[in-house]
Short mmCIF file of C-alpha atoms and ligand atoms in Angstrom, two decimals:
data_model
loop_
_atom_site.label_atom_id
_atom_site.label_comp_id
_atom_site.label_asym_id
_atom_site.label_seq_id
_atom_site.Cartn_x
_atom_site.Cartn_y
_atom_site.Cartn_z
CA MET A 1135 0.00 0.00 0.00
CA ILE A 1136 2.72 2.45 1.09
CA LYS A 1137 4.91 1.44 -1.86
CA GLU A 1138 2.19 2.30 -4.33
CA SER A 1139 1.54 5.70 -2.87
CA VAL A 1140 5.28 6.39 -2.72
CA GLN A 1141 5.72 5.41 -6.37
CA ALA A 1142 2.91 7.78 -7.22
CA PHE A 1143 4.37 10.61 -5.17
CA PRO A 1144 5.17 13.48 -7.56
CA ILE A 1145 8.60 14.22 -6.09
CA SER A 1146 10.12 15.90 -9.17
CA LYS A 1147 7.20 18.25 -9.53
CA VAL A 1148 7.16 18.96 -5.79
CA ARG A 1149 10.85 19.87 -5.78
CA GLN A 1150 10.28 22.35 -8.58
CA ASP A 1151 7.93 24.20 -6.25
CA PHE A 1152 10.76 24.98 -3.77
CA PRO A 1153 13.29 27.40 -5.34
CA ILE A 1154 15.63 27.33 -2.33
CA LEU A 1155 16.39 23.64 -2.77
CA HIS A 1156 18.10 24.16 -6.11
CA GLN A 1157 21.35 25.66 -4.96
CA GLU A 1158 24.81 24.61 -3.95
CA VAL A 1159 26.45 25.39 -0.62
CA TYR A 1160 30.25 25.22 -0.44
CA GLY A 1161 30.11 23.82 -3.99
CA LYS A 1162 27.88 20.88 -3.01
CA PRO A 1163 24.17 20.39 -3.74
CA LEU A 1164 22.19 21.57 -0.74
CA VAL A 1165 20.54 18.81 1.28
CA TYR A 1166 18.13 20.36 3.75
CA PHE A 1167 17.40 17.99 6.64
CA ASP A 1168 16.51 20.57 9.30
CA ASN A 1169 12.80 20.54 8.64
CA ALA A 1170 11.81 19.99 12.26
CA ALA A 1171 13.37 23.36 13.06
CA SER A 1172 11.78 25.18 10.13
CA SER A 1173 10.58 24.05 6.74
CA GLN A 1174 11.17 25.56 3.29
CA LYS A 1175 8.49 27.51 1.42
CA PRO A 1176 6.91 26.73 -1.94
CA LYS A 1177 6.84 29.44 -4.57
CA VAL A 1178 3.08 29.95 -4.15
CA VAL A 1179 3.71 30.95 -0.55
CA ILE A 1180 6.62 33.25 -1.40
CA ASP A 1181 4.60 34.89 -4.19
CA ALA A 1182 1.58 35.32 -1.93
CA ILE A 1183 3.68 37.41 0.46
CA SER A 1184 4.64 39.89 -2.26
CA ASP A 1185 1.10 39.82 -3.69
CA TYR A 1186 -0.23 40.89 -0.31
CA TYR A 1187 2.18 43.83 -0.03
CA ASN A 1188 1.83 44.77 -3.72
CA GLN A 1189 -1.95 44.64 -3.84
CA ILE A 1190 -3.90 44.84 -0.58
CA ASN A 1191 -1.59 45.85 2.28
CA SER A 1192 -3.64 47.71 4.87
CA ASN A 1193 -4.67 47.44 8.51
CA ILE A 1194 -7.64 45.18 9.18
CA HIS A 1195 -10.96 45.29 11.02
CA ARG A 1196 -10.87 49.09 11.40
CA GLY A 1197 -10.88 50.70 7.99
CA VAL A 1198 -13.92 51.50 5.88
CA HIS A 1199 -11.77 51.89 2.80
CA PHE A 1200 -11.31 49.42 -0.04
CA LEU A 1201 -7.87 48.07 0.83
CA SER A 1202 -8.74 47.57 4.48
CA GLN A 1203 -11.80 45.60 3.50
CA GLN A 1204 -9.80 43.48 1.06
CA ALA A 1205 -7.17 42.72 3.68
CA THR A 1206 -9.81 41.99 6.34
CA ASP A 1207 -11.70 39.65 4.02
CA ALA A 1208 -8.52 37.78 3.08
CA TYR A 1209 -7.42 37.50 6.72
CA GLU A 1210 -10.82 36.16 7.82
CA ALA A 1211 -11.05 33.83 4.82
CA ALA A 1212 -7.66 32.44 5.88
CA ARG A 1213 -9.03 31.82 9.38
CA GLU A 1214 -11.81 29.81 7.79
CA THR A 1215 -9.27 27.78 5.75
CA ILE A 1216 -7.43 27.01 8.99
CA ARG A 1217 -10.68 26.05 10.71
CA LYS A 1218 -11.52 23.60 7.94
CA HIS A 1219 -8.00 22.19 7.95
CA LEU A 1220 -8.22 21.36 11.68
CA ASN A 1221 -11.92 20.51 11.43
CA ALA A 1222 -12.73 22.95 14.23
CA GLU A 1223 -16.41 23.58 14.66
CA LYS A 1224 -16.32 27.38 14.58
CA SER A 1225 -13.90 29.82 12.99
CA HIS A 1226 -13.80 31.96 16.16
CA GLU A 1227 -12.18 28.97 17.88
CA ILE A 1228 -9.12 29.73 15.71
CA ILE A 1229 -6.90 32.34 17.38
CA TYR A 1230 -3.98 33.75 15.41
CA THR A 1231 -0.72 33.76 17.36
CA LYS A 1232 2.97 34.27 16.64
CA GLY A 1233 3.56 30.51 16.77
CA THR A 1234 3.41 27.47 19.02
CA THR A 1235 5.36 29.12 21.84
CA ASP A 1236 3.00 32.09 21.79
CA GLY A 1237 -0.08 29.83 21.78
CA ILE A 1238 1.13 27.90 24.83
CA ASN A 1239 2.02 31.12 26.65
CA LEU A 1240 -1.41 32.52 25.85
CA VAL A 1241 -3.14 29.55 27.48
CA ALA A 1242 -0.74 29.45 30.46
CA SER A 1243 -1.06 33.19 31.10
CA SER A 1244 -4.82 33.21 30.78
CA LEU A 1245 -5.40 30.10 32.92
CA GLY A 1246 -2.99 31.62 35.43
CA GLN A 1247 -5.48 34.40 36.16
CA GLY A 1248 -7.41 32.33 38.68
CA LEU A 1249 -8.38 29.25 36.66
CA ILE A 1250 -5.41 27.22 37.89
CA LYS A 1251 -4.86 27.46 41.62
CA SER A 1252 -2.52 26.38 44.36
CA GLY A 1253 -2.52 22.60 44.74
CA ASP A 1254 -3.78 21.95 41.19
CA GLU A 1255 -1.57 19.69 39.11
CA ILE A 1256 -0.29 20.28 35.58
CA LEU A 1257 0.93 17.23 33.74
CA VAL A 1258 3.62 17.49 31.05
CA SER A 1259 5.89 14.79 29.65
CA GLN A 1260 9.60 14.13 29.47
CA LEU A 1261 9.26 14.45 25.67
CA GLU A 1262 8.35 18.11 25.63
CA HIS A 1263 10.02 20.99 23.84
CA HIS A 1264 11.06 23.69 26.33
CA SER A 1265 8.15 25.81 25.10
CA ASN A 1266 5.74 23.24 26.52
CA ILE A 1267 7.58 23.10 29.86
CA VAL A 1268 8.74 26.57 30.85
CA PRO A 1269 5.38 28.43 30.55
CA TRP A 1270 3.84 25.79 32.87
CA GLN A 1271 6.73 26.05 35.32
CA MET A 1272 6.25 29.82 35.37
CA LEU A 1273 2.52 29.32 35.96
CA CYS A 1274 3.26 26.89 38.81
CA GLU A 1275 5.60 29.44 40.40
CA ARG A 1276 2.93 32.12 40.22
CA SER A 1277 -0.05 30.03 41.26
CA GLY A 1278 1.32 27.36 43.59
CA ALA A 1279 0.21 24.62 41.19
CA VAL A 1280 2.42 21.52 40.93
CA LEU A 1281 4.15 20.26 37.76
CA LYS A 1282 4.17 16.49 37.24
CA VAL A 1283 6.08 14.67 34.51
CA ILE A 1284 5.10 11.59 32.49
CA PRO A 1285 8.26 9.48 32.06
CA ILE A 1286 9.48 7.76 28.87
CA ASN A 1287 10.86 4.30 28.18
CA GLU A 1288 14.15 3.54 26.42
CA ARG A 1289 12.51 3.68 22.98
CA GLY A 1290 11.42 7.24 23.74
CA GLU A 1291 7.72 6.48 24.20
CA LEU A 1292 5.53 7.84 26.96
CA ILE A 1293 4.89 5.15 29.57
CA GLN A 1294 1.11 4.99 29.51
CA ALA A 1295 0.80 3.09 32.81
CA GLU A 1296 2.77 5.86 34.54
CA PHE A 1297 0.62 8.51 32.88
CA GLU A 1298 -2.50 6.84 34.24
CA LYS A 1299 -0.99 6.69 37.73
CA LEU A 1300 -0.30 10.42 37.62
CA LEU A 1301 -3.89 11.32 36.75
CA SER A 1302 -6.12 12.30 39.67
CA ALA A 1303 -8.88 14.70 40.62
CA LYS A 1304 -6.09 17.27 41.18
CA THR A 1305 -5.01 17.14 37.51
CA LYS A 1306 -6.18 20.37 35.97
CA LEU A 1307 -4.30 20.27 32.68
CA LEU A 1308 -2.38 17.84 30.51
CA ALA A 1309 0.07 19.54 28.10
CA VAL A 1310 1.74 17.14 25.72
CA ASN A 1311 3.09 17.15 22.19
CA HIS A 1312 1.56 15.17 19.34
CA ILE A 1313 5.00 14.44 17.87
CA SER A 1314 8.35 14.90 19.61
CA ASN A 1315 10.68 17.26 17.73
CA ALA A 1316 13.81 15.67 19.19
CA MET A 1317 13.03 12.01 18.39
CA GLY A 1318 9.92 11.85 16.23
CA THR A 1319 7.83 9.83 18.69
CA ILE A 1320 4.13 10.01 17.77
CA ASN A 1321 2.11 10.04 20.97
CA PRO A 1322 -1.29 8.31 21.32
CA ILE A 1323 -2.94 11.60 22.12
CA LYS A 1324 -6.52 10.60 21.36
CA GLU A 1325 -6.43 7.95 24.08
CA MET A 1326 -4.54 10.27 26.43
CA ILE A 1327 -7.07 13.06 25.94
CA GLN A 1328 -9.89 10.66 26.70
CA LYS A 1329 -8.20 9.47 29.92
CA ALA A 1330 -7.42 13.02 31.06
CA HIS A 1331 -11.04 14.01 30.43
CA GLU A 1332 -12.21 11.19 32.71
CA TYR A 1333 -10.58 13.19 35.52
CA GLY A 1334 -12.02 16.49 34.31
CA ALA A 1335 -8.62 17.82 33.14
CA TRP A 1336 -8.21 20.11 30.13
CA VAL A 1337 -5.75 19.03 27.45
CA LEU A 1338 -3.42 21.18 25.38
CA ILE A 1339 -1.69 19.52 22.44
CA ASP A 1340 1.52 20.99 21.06
CA GLY A 1341 1.07 20.26 17.36
CA ALA A 1342 4.21 22.02 16.10
CA GLN A 1343 5.58 18.80 14.58
CA SER A 1344 2.33 17.05 13.65
CA VAL A 1345 0.42 19.58 11.57
CA PRO A 1346 3.10 19.60 8.79
CA HIS A 1347 3.02 15.82 8.44
CA MET A 1348 -0.46 14.46 9.14
CA ALA A 1349 -4.14 15.34 9.03
CA VAL A 1350 -5.39 16.63 12.38
CA ASP A 1351 -9.05 16.65 13.40
CA VAL A 1352 -9.46 18.53 16.67
CA GLN A 1353 -13.06 17.41 17.11
CA ASP A 1354 -12.24 13.74 16.60
CA LEU A 1355 -9.32 14.08 19.05
CA ASP A 1356 -11.56 16.06 21.43
CA ALA A 1357 -8.55 18.34 22.19
CA ASP A 1358 -9.34 21.37 24.33
CA PHE A 1359 -6.42 23.33 22.87
CA TYR A 1360 -4.23 22.56 19.85
CA THR A 1361 -1.42 24.84 18.77
CA PHE A 1362 1.07 24.99 15.91
CA SER A 1363 3.49 27.29 14.02
CA GLY A 1364 3.16 28.52 10.43
CA HIS A 1365 6.86 28.29 9.63
CA LYS A 1366 7.01 24.52 10.13
CA LEU A 1367 3.96 24.11 7.89
CA PHE A 1368 5.72 25.56 4.82
CA GLY A 1369 4.32 29.00 5.69
CA PRO A 1370 5.88 32.20 7.03
CA THR A 1371 7.56 32.82 10.36
CA GLY A 1372 5.83 34.97 12.97
CA VAL A 1373 2.38 33.45 12.59
CA GLY A 1374 0.74 30.46 14.22
CA VAL A 1375 -2.55 29.17 15.49
CA LEU A 1376 -4.16 28.32 18.77
CA TYR A 1377 -7.34 26.28 18.49
CA GLY A 1378 -9.46 26.29 21.64
CA LYS A 1379 -12.92 24.97 22.40
CA GLU A 1380 -15.38 27.83 22.39
CA LYS A 1381 -16.65 27.25 25.90
CA LEU A 1382 -13.14 27.32 27.34
CA LEU A 1383 -12.03 30.37 25.37
CA GLU A 1384 -15.21 32.17 26.46
CA MET A 1385 -14.43 31.45 30.09
CA MET A 1386 -10.77 32.49 29.88
CA PRO A 1387 -9.71 36.08 30.55
CA PRO A 1388 -7.68 37.89 27.86
CA TYR A 1389 -3.94 37.49 27.84
CA GLN A 1390 -2.87 40.88 26.48
CA GLY A 1391 -4.71 44.20 26.44
CA GLY A 1392 -4.74 46.76 23.66
CA GLY A 1393 -6.45 47.67 20.42
CA GLU A 1394 -8.65 45.13 18.61
CA MET A 1395 -9.47 43.11 21.76
CA ILE A 1396 -11.95 45.54 23.31
CA ALA A 1397 -15.66 46.23 22.99
CA GLU A 1398 -15.56 49.57 24.82
CA VAL A 1399 -12.90 51.45 26.75
CA SER A 1400 -13.30 54.08 29.43
CA PHE A 1401 -11.16 54.90 32.45
CA GLU A 1402 -13.89 53.51 34.67
CA LYS A 1403 -14.36 50.19 32.91
CA THR A 1404 -13.27 48.36 29.78
CA THR A 1405 -15.26 45.55 28.22
CA TYR A 1406 -13.72 43.00 25.92
CA ALA A 1407 -14.48 41.93 22.37
CA GLY A 1408 -15.90 38.50 21.68
CA LEU A 1409 -13.94 35.58 20.24
CA PRO A 1410 -11.54 35.44 18.53
CA HIS A 1411 -10.61 39.13 18.93
CA LYS A 1412 -10.48 38.95 22.73
CA PHE A 1413 -7.17 37.11 22.33
CA GLU A 1414 -5.80 39.11 19.40
CA ALA A 1415 -4.65 42.46 20.80
CA GLY A 1416 -2.83 44.82 18.45
CA THR A 1417 -2.16 44.75 14.72
CA PRO A 1418 -1.49 41.11 13.85
CA ASN A 1419 0.78 39.53 11.26
CA ILE A 1420 -1.78 40.12 8.52
CA ALA A 1421 0.31 38.89 5.60
CA GLY A 1422 1.40 35.91 7.72
CA GLY A 1423 -2.17 34.81 8.41
CA ILE A 1424 -3.27 35.16 4.79
CA VAL A 1425 -0.20 33.35 3.48
CA LEU A 1426 -0.47 30.55 6.04
CA ALA A 1427 -3.76 29.62 4.38
CA LYS A 1428 -1.92 29.44 1.02
CA ALA A 1429 0.56 27.00 2.58
CA ILE A 1430 -2.34 24.89 3.86
CA ASP A 1431 -3.96 24.88 0.42
CA TYR A 1432 -0.64 23.81 -1.10
CA VAL A 1433 -0.19 20.91 1.31
CA ASN A 1434 -3.77 19.80 0.77
CA GLN A 1435 -3.29 19.75 -2.99
CA ILE A 1436 -0.55 17.17 -2.53
CA GLY A 1437 -2.51 15.41 0.23
CA LEU A 1438 -1.35 14.76 3.77
CA ASP A 1439 -1.87 10.99 3.45
CA ALA A 1440 0.46 10.86 0.44
CA ILE A 1441 2.94 13.11 2.27
CA GLY A 1442 2.86 10.90 5.37
CA ALA A 1443 3.39 7.71 3.36
CA TYR A 1444 6.28 9.19 1.39
CA GLU A 1445 7.99 10.58 4.50
CA ASN A 1446 7.57 7.22 6.20
CA GLU A 1447 9.43 5.61 3.33
CA LEU A 1448 12.26 8.16 3.77
CA LEU A 1449 12.34 7.43 7.51
CA HIS A 1450 12.73 3.68 6.97
CA TYR A 1451 15.26 4.07 4.19
CA GLY A 1452 17.35 6.52 6.24
CA THR A 1453 17.17 4.40 9.39
CA GLN A 1454 18.26 1.24 7.56
CA ARG A 1455 21.09 2.96 5.71
CA LEU A 1456 22.45 4.59 8.87
CA LYS A 1457 22.31 1.35 10.83
CA SER A 1458 23.94 -0.79 8.18
CA GLN A 1459 26.66 1.72 7.29
CA PHE A 1460 27.85 2.56 10.83
CA PRO A 1461 28.08 -0.21 13.42
CA ASP A 1462 28.90 2.35 16.11
CA LEU A 1463 25.88 4.54 15.36
CA ARG A 1464 23.25 4.85 18.08
CA ILE A 1465 19.74 5.99 17.26
CA ILE A 1466 18.13 7.99 20.07
CA GLY A 1467 14.39 7.35 19.99
CA GLU A 1468 13.08 4.24 18.28
CA ALA A 1469 9.39 4.50 19.02
CA GLU A 1470 7.14 2.06 17.23
CA ASN A 1471 5.05 4.93 15.96
CA LYS A 1472 7.46 7.50 14.63
CA ALA A 1473 7.54 10.51 12.31
CA SER A 1474 10.34 11.32 9.85
CA VAL A 1475 12.94 12.40 12.40
CA ILE A 1476 16.17 10.49 13.08
CA SER A 1477 18.24 11.54 16.09
CA PHE A 1478 21.54 9.76 16.43
CA LEU A 1479 25.09 9.69 17.75
CA LEU A 1480 28.10 8.57 15.73
CA GLY A 1481 30.39 6.63 18.04
CA ASP A 1482 31.56 9.01 20.72
CA ILE A 1483 32.12 11.90 18.31
CA HIS A 1484 30.62 15.19 19.48
CA PRO A 1485 27.42 15.92 17.47
CA TYR A 1486 28.57 19.48 16.82
CA ASP A 1487 31.76 18.29 15.09
CA VAL A 1488 29.73 16.00 12.84
CA GLY A 1489 27.28 18.84 12.07
CA VAL A 1490 30.09 21.17 11.03
CA ILE A 1491 31.60 18.65 8.61
CA LEU A 1492 28.20 17.73 7.18
CA ASP A 1493 27.53 21.40 6.57
CA LYS A 1494 30.72 21.77 4.56
CA LEU A 1495 29.54 18.83 2.46
CA GLY A 1496 26.20 20.49 1.75
CA VAL A 1497 24.10 18.67 4.34
CA ALA A 1498 22.11 20.76 6.81
CA VAL A 1499 21.26 18.86 10.00
CA ARG A 1500 20.59 20.12 13.50
CA THR A 1501 22.89 19.23 16.38
CA GLY A 1502 22.44 19.81 20.10
CA HIS A 1503 19.62 19.33 22.57
CA HIS A 1504 16.84 20.48 20.21
CA CYS A 1505 15.24 22.59 22.98
CA ALA A 1506 14.42 19.35 24.77
CA GLN A 1507 17.06 19.07 27.49
CA PRO A 1508 14.97 16.74 29.71
CA ILE A 1509 15.11 14.11 26.93
CA MET A 1510 18.88 14.41 26.78
CA GLN A 1511 19.01 14.10 30.57
CA HIS A 1512 17.01 10.88 30.32
CA TYR A 1513 19.59 9.35 27.96
CA GLY A 1514 22.56 10.86 29.82
CA ILE A 1515 23.78 12.74 26.72
CA ASN A 1516 24.32 16.39 25.82
CA GLY A 1517 22.72 16.28 22.41
CA THR A 1518 22.27 14.40 19.16
CA ILE A 1519 22.62 14.84 15.42
CA ARG A 1520 19.11 15.18 14.01
CA ALA A 1521 18.04 14.64 10.43
CA SER A 1522 14.39 15.54 9.89
CA PHE A 1523 12.78 14.92 6.51
CA ALA A 1524 10.02 16.71 4.62
CA PHE A 1525 8.12 15.57 1.53
CA TYR A 1526 10.53 17.42 -0.80
CA ASN A 1527 13.49 15.32 0.38
CA THR A 1528 14.70 12.25 -1.48
CA LYS A 1529 16.50 8.97 -0.96
CA SER A 1530 19.45 10.24 -2.99
CA GLU A 1531 19.78 13.12 -0.53
CA ILE A 1532 19.90 10.54 2.24
CA ASP A 1533 22.70 8.82 0.29
CA GLN A 1534 24.55 12.15 0.14
CA MET A 1535 24.19 12.44 3.93
CA ILE A 1536 25.54 8.90 4.41
CA ASP A 1537 28.58 9.70 2.25
CA ALA A 1538 29.15 12.91 4.21
CA LEU A 1539 28.83 11.02 7.50
CA ASP A 1540 31.35 8.51 6.22
CA ARG A 1541 33.81 11.35 5.63
CA ALA A 1542 33.12 12.78 9.08
CA HIS A 1543 33.52 9.36 10.65
CA ASN A 1544 36.87 8.76 8.96
CA MET A 1545 38.15 12.17 10.00
CA LEU A 1546 36.91 12.18 13.60
CA ALA A 1547 36.58 8.61 14.87
N1 LIG B 281 7.00 22.50 20.24
C1 LIG B 281 7.64 21.67 19.41
C2 LIG B 281 7.37 20.20 19.48
C3 LIG B 281 8.55 22.20 18.49
O1 LIG B 281 9.19 21.38 17.65
C4 LIG B 281 8.78 23.59 18.46
C5 LIG B 281 9.78 24.21 17.50
N2 LIG B 281 10.99 23.52 17.42
C6 LIG B 281 8.04 24.41 19.33
C7 LIG B 281 7.18 23.82 20.20
C8 LIG B 281 8.21 25.89 19.33
O2 LIG B 281 7.76 26.40 18.11
P1 LIG B 281 8.00 27.94 17.76
O3 LIG B 281 9.45 28.22 18.00
O4 LIG B 281 7.63 28.02 16.32
O5 LIG B 281 7.11 28.74 18.64
#
């Protein structure tokens, strides 16, 4: 089944859509394997940015003039595209943010205004990116709530039995990622959401790594909050999305005050706008929001199922080639259910040294702790080399990485 869809995957055409891929660095063809950090942009996305500034640039929601109405309509149409993409029920459940980090901070700051109290428990996991740890720690410091951590096994999977033991009537919120950026583990979030709900806890899903690679249906998952970043979804930086269930967002106080988020202001009393504007103070990233919808349209034209199957093939090919080529290579994170991320160590060579040599040979990987130091602490290491694939990558690029690793190995081992 997978083979067929991979054979049908229009890789040559897809690569033509990404101008940045067709260049050499240090005289070598660029191989871009840092997609978990940020993905490349198709030409339709790049063009849409200049179209916005050439044709309709204007502030939104306030102007009666033509351009302002055009920009407002495009921005709100984009919100509707995002709603459909996540299968949210209502478009005002889609809040524009700066990205995943901003979405998590929005929820933590808002819940911190009296909705999470001393003695409440917030559950995160050992797999989290720092942006799904630190805002909750800050909230715990302010509120007296207690942070609890779901541990992982040696494969880098959340230990479900331990998760269930941690749940209690005190659990107010579970904040967990859908896919780990450091290791690619895909978490069984639908089941976890259901279990957390049995205890009356709210659930926030960090979807930074999932939305670019798989279809997400927030109603089917029954997620209370789901957040992601535009720049990992082949869209611009500086824009992202927080989905929240209407009844929760209604109950939550605003996070930032300013223009756009008010109904009426006087020195005696200010009243707030309804959703989604209550959480969107100030002039937003208008072009970013509009263009994010173009990125979503682009991905949907290819199809997320086809993308997932193709990336899975790259994951298996890369894993097999790495393992068979280097007997002293150690893969960090071998979850049964895994996305197209391979974190590894080459003998006892420092990941940074490998990364520098790979770079000179045209191969862009990420080295270090990947903003997930608790994972590194679990394995007793300082960092890894991480190759993360997108649907515009190819097996021959993986071969180029293997050759480059061979050079690095010979020089450094
Ligand atoms: N969570 C995960 C799982 C991530 O991979 C990232 C980005 N590496 C973030 C959160 C933070 O995303 P951003 O920097 O776009 O806010």
